[in-house]
GROMACS .gro file of C-alpha atoms in nm:
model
   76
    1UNK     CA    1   0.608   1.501   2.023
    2UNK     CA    2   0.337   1.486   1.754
    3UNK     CA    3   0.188   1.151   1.636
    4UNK     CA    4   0.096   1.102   1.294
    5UNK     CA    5  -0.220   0.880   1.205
    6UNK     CA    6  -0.121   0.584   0.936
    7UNK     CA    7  -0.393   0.463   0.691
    8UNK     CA    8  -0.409   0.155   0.478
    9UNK     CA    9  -0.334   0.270   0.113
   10UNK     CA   10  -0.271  -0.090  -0.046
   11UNK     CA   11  -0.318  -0.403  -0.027
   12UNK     CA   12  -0.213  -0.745  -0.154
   13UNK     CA   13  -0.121  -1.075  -0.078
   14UNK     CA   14   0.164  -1.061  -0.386
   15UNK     CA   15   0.519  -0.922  -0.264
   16UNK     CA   16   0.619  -0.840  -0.586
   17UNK     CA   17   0.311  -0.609  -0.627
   18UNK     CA   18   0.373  -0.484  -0.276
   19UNK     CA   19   0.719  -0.364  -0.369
   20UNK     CA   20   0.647  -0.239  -0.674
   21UNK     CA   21   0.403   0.003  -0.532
   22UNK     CA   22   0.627   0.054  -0.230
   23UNK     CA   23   0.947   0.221  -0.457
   24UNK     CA   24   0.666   0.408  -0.663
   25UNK     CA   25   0.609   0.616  -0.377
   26UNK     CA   26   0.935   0.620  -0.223
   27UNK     CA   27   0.992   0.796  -0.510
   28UNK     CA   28   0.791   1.053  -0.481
   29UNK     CA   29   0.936   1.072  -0.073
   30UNK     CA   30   0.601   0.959   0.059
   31UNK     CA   31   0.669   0.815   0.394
   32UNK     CA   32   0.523   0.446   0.397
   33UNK     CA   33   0.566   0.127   0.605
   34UNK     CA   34   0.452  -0.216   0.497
   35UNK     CA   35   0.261  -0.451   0.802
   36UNK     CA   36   0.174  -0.790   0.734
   37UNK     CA   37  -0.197  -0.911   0.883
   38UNK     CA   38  -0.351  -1.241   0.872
   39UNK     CA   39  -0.693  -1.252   0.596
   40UNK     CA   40  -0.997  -1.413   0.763
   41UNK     CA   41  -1.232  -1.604   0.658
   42UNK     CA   42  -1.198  -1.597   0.226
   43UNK     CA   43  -0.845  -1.778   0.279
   44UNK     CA   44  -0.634  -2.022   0.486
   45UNK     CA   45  -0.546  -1.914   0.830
   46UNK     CA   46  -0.200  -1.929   0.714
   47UNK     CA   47  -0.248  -1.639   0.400
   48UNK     CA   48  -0.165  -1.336   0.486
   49UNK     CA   49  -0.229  -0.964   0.309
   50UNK     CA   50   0.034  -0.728   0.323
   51UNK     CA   51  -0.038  -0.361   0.407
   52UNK     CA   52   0.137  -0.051   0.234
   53UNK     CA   53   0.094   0.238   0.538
   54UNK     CA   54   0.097   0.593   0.524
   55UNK     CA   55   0.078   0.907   0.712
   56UNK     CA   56  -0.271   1.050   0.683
   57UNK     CA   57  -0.127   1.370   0.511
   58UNK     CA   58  -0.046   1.196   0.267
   59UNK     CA   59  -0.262   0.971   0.186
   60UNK     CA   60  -0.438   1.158  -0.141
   61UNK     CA   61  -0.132   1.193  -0.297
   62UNK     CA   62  -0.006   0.829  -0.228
   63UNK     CA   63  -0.423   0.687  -0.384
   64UNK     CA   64  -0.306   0.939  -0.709
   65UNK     CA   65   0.003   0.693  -0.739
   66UNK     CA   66  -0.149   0.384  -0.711
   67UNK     CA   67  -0.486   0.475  -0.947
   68UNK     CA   68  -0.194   0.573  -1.195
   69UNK     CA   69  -0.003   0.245  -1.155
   70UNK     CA   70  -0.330   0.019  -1.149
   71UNK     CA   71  -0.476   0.216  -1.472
   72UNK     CA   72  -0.141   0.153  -1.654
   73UNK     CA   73  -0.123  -0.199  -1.531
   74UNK     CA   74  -0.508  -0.243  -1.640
   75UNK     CA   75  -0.420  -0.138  -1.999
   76UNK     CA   76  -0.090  -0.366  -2.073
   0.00000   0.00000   0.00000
């Protein structure tokens, strides 16, 4: 069985934005998991980030996604 390696494309502590980025790339079928990890030392032990994971392969085209969502959020 092959094992795929999962990077970190996004991160944020807001759900909203989280999800919002999640269906983006849903729809365009890339594979992606969201983990939850505790932020150190800029925040209260209790804050925690949330991760947006995907497979390695597609990891360029999942970055293209998100530069186009954070340029079009940038510009409203």
């Amino acid at each position: 069985m092959e094992r795929s390696t999962r990077v970190s494309v996004f991160e944020s502590d807001k759900p909203s934005e989280i999800q919002l980025i999640k269906s983006k790339l849903d729809d365009a079928q890339i594979t992606n998991a969201v983990e939850n990890s505790y932020l150190t030392f800029t925040t209260t032990p209790t804050a925690t980030s949330l991760k947006i994971m995907v497979d390695l392969e597609q990891e360029s085209k999942a970055f293209e996604i998100i530069d186009a969502y954070l340029q079009q959020s940038e510009n409203q």
